[in-house]
PDB file of C-alpha atoms in Angstrom:
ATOM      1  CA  UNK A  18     -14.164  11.732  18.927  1.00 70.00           C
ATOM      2  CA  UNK A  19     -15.382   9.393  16.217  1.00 80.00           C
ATOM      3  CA  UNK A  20     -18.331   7.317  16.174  1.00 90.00           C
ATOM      4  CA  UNK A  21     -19.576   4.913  14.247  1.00 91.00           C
ATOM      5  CA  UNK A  22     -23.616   4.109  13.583  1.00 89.00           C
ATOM      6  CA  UNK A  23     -25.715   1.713  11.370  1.00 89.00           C
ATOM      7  CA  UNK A  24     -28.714   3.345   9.232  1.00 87.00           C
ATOM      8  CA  UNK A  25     -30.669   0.950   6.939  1.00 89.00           C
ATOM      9  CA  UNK A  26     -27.390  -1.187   6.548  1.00 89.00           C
ATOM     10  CA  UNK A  27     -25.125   1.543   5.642  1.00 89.00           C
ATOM     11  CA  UNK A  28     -22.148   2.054   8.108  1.00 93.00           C
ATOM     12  CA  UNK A  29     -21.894   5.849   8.786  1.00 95.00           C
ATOM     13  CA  UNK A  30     -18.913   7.546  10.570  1.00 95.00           C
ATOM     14  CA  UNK A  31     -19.587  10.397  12.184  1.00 96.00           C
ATOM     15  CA  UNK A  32     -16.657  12.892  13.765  1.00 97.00           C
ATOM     16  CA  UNK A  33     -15.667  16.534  13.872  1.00 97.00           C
ATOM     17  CA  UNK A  34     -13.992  17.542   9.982  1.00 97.00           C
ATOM     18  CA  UNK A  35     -10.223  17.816  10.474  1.00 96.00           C
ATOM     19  CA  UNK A  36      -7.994  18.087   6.699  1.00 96.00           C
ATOM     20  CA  UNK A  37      -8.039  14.895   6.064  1.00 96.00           C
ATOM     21  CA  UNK A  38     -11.311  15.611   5.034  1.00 96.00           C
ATOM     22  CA  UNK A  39     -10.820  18.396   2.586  1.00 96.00           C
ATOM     23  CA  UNK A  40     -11.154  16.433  -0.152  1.00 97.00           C
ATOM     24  CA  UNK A  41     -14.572  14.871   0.425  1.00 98.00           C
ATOM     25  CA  UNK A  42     -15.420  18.199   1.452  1.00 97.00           C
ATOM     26  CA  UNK A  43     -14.695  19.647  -1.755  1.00 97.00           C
ATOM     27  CA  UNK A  44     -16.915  17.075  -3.641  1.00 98.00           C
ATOM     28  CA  UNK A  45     -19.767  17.304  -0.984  1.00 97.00           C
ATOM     29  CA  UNK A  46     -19.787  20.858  -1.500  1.00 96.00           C
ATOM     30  CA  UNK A  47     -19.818  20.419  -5.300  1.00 96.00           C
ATOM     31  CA  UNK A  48     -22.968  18.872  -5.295  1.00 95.00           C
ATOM     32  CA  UNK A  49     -24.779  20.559  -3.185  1.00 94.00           C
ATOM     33  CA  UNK A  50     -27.497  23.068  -5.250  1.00 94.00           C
ATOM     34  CA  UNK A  51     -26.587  26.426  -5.315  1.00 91.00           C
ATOM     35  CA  UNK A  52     -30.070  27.474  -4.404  1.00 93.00           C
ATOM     36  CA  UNK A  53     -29.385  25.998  -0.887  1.00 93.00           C
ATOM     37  CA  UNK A  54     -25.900  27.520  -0.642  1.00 92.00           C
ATOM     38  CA  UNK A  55     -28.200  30.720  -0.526  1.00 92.00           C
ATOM     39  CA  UNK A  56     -28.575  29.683   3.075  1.00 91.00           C
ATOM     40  CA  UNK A  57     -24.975  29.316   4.116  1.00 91.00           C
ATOM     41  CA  UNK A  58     -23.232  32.510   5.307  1.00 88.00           C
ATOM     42  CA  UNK A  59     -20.047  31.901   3.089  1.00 92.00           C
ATOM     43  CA  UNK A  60     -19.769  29.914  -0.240  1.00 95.00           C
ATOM     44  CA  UNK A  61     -18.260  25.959   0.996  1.00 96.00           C
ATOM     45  CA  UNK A  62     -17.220  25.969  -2.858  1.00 96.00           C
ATOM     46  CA  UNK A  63     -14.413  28.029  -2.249  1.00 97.00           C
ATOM     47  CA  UNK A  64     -11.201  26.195  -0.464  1.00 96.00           C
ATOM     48  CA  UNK A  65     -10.349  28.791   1.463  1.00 97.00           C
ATOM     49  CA  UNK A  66     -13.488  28.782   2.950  1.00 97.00           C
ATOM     50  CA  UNK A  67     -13.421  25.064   3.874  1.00 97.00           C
ATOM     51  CA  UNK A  68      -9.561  25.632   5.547  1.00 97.00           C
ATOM     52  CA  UNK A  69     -11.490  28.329   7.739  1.00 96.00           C
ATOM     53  CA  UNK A  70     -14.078  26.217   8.860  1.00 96.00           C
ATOM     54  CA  UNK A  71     -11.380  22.828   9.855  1.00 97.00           C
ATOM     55  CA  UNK A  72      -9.300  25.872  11.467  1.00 97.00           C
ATOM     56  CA  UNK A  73     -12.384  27.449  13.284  1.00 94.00           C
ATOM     57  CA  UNK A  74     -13.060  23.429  14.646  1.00 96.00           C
ATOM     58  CA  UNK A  75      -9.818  23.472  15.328  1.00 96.00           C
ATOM     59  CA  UNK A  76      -9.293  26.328  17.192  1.00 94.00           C
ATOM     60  CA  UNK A  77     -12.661  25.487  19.254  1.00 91.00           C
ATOM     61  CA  UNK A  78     -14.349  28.384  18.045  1.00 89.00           C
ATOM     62  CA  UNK A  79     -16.983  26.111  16.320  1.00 92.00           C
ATOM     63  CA  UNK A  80     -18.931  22.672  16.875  1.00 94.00           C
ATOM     64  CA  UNK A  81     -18.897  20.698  13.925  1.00 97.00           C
ATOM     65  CA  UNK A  82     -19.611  16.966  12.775  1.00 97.00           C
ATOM     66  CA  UNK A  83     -19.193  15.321   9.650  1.00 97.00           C
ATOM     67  CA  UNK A  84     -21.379  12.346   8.753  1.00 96.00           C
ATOM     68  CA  UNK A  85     -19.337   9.700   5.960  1.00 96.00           C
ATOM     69  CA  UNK A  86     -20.475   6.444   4.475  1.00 95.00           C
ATOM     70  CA  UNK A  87     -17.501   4.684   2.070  1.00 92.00           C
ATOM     71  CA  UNK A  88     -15.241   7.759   2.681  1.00 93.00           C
ATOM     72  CA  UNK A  89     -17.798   9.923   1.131  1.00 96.00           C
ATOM     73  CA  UNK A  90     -19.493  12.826   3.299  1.00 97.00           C
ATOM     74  CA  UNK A  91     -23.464  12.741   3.205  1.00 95.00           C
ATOM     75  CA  UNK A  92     -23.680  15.340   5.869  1.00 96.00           C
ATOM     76  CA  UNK A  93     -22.650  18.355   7.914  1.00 96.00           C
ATOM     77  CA  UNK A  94     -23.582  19.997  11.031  1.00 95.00           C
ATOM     78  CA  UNK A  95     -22.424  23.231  12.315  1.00 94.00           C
ATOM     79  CA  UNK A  96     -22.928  24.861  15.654  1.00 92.00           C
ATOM     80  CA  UNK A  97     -21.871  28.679  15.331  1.00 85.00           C
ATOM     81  CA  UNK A  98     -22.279  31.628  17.968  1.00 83.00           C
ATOM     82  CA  UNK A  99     -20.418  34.779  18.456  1.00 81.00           C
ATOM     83  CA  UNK A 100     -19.261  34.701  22.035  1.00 81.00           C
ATOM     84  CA  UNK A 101     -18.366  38.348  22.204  1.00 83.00           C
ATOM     85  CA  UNK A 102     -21.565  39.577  20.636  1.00 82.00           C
ATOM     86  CA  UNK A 103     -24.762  41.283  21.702  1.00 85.00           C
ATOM     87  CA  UNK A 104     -26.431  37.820  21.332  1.00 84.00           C
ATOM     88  CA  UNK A 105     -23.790  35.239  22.730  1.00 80.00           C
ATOM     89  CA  UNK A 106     -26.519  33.576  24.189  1.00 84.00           C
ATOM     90  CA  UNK A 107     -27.571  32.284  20.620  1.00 87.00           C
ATOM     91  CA  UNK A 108     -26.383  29.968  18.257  1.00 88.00           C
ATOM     92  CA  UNK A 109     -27.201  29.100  14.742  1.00 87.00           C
ATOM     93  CA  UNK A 110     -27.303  25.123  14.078  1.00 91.00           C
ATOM     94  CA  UNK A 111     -27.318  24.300  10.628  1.00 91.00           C
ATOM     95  CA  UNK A 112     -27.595  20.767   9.118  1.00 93.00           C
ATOM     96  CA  UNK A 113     -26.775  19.707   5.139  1.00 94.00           C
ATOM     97  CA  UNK A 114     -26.855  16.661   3.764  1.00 90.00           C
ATOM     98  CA  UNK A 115     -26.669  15.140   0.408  1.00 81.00           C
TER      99      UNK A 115
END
């Protein structure tokens, strides 16, 4: 699933993150500030957190989207619930953009 949309002239593509993405998620993750990586549950810096996350969308155990303009990713979405938890019936939704 891929989409494409138009905002303020700027073509953005917008699709679940698969490895061909790594890289630009390694450089999105760079620059975000590390005061709001204090909100994330794991640190997106490390690469072996980013190959758990394309493996967790993968897998189906997570709804994700990437947002890119000129290959670069401005934003990220992430849908994340526990379905064999107390709370199954919630889900954390957290958006970051650049």
């Amino acid at each position: 699933m891929s989409e494409e949309i138009e905002i303020e002239g700027a073509a953005i593509a917008v699709h679940p993150p698969t490895r061909v993405n790594m890289p630009a998620l390694a450089r999105f993750a760079a620059i975000v500030p590390p005061h709001d990586l204090l909100f994330l549950a794991r640190d997106i810096r490390e690469h072996r957190v980013l190959e758990a996350w394309i493996a967790a969308v993968e897998a189906g155990e997570i709804d994700s989207l990437v947002a890119l303009t000129g290959g670069e990713i401005v934003a990220t979405t992430a849908n994340v619930s526990d379905p064999l938890g107390w709370s199954r019936h919630i889900t954390e939704i957290c958006l970051l953009f650049a």
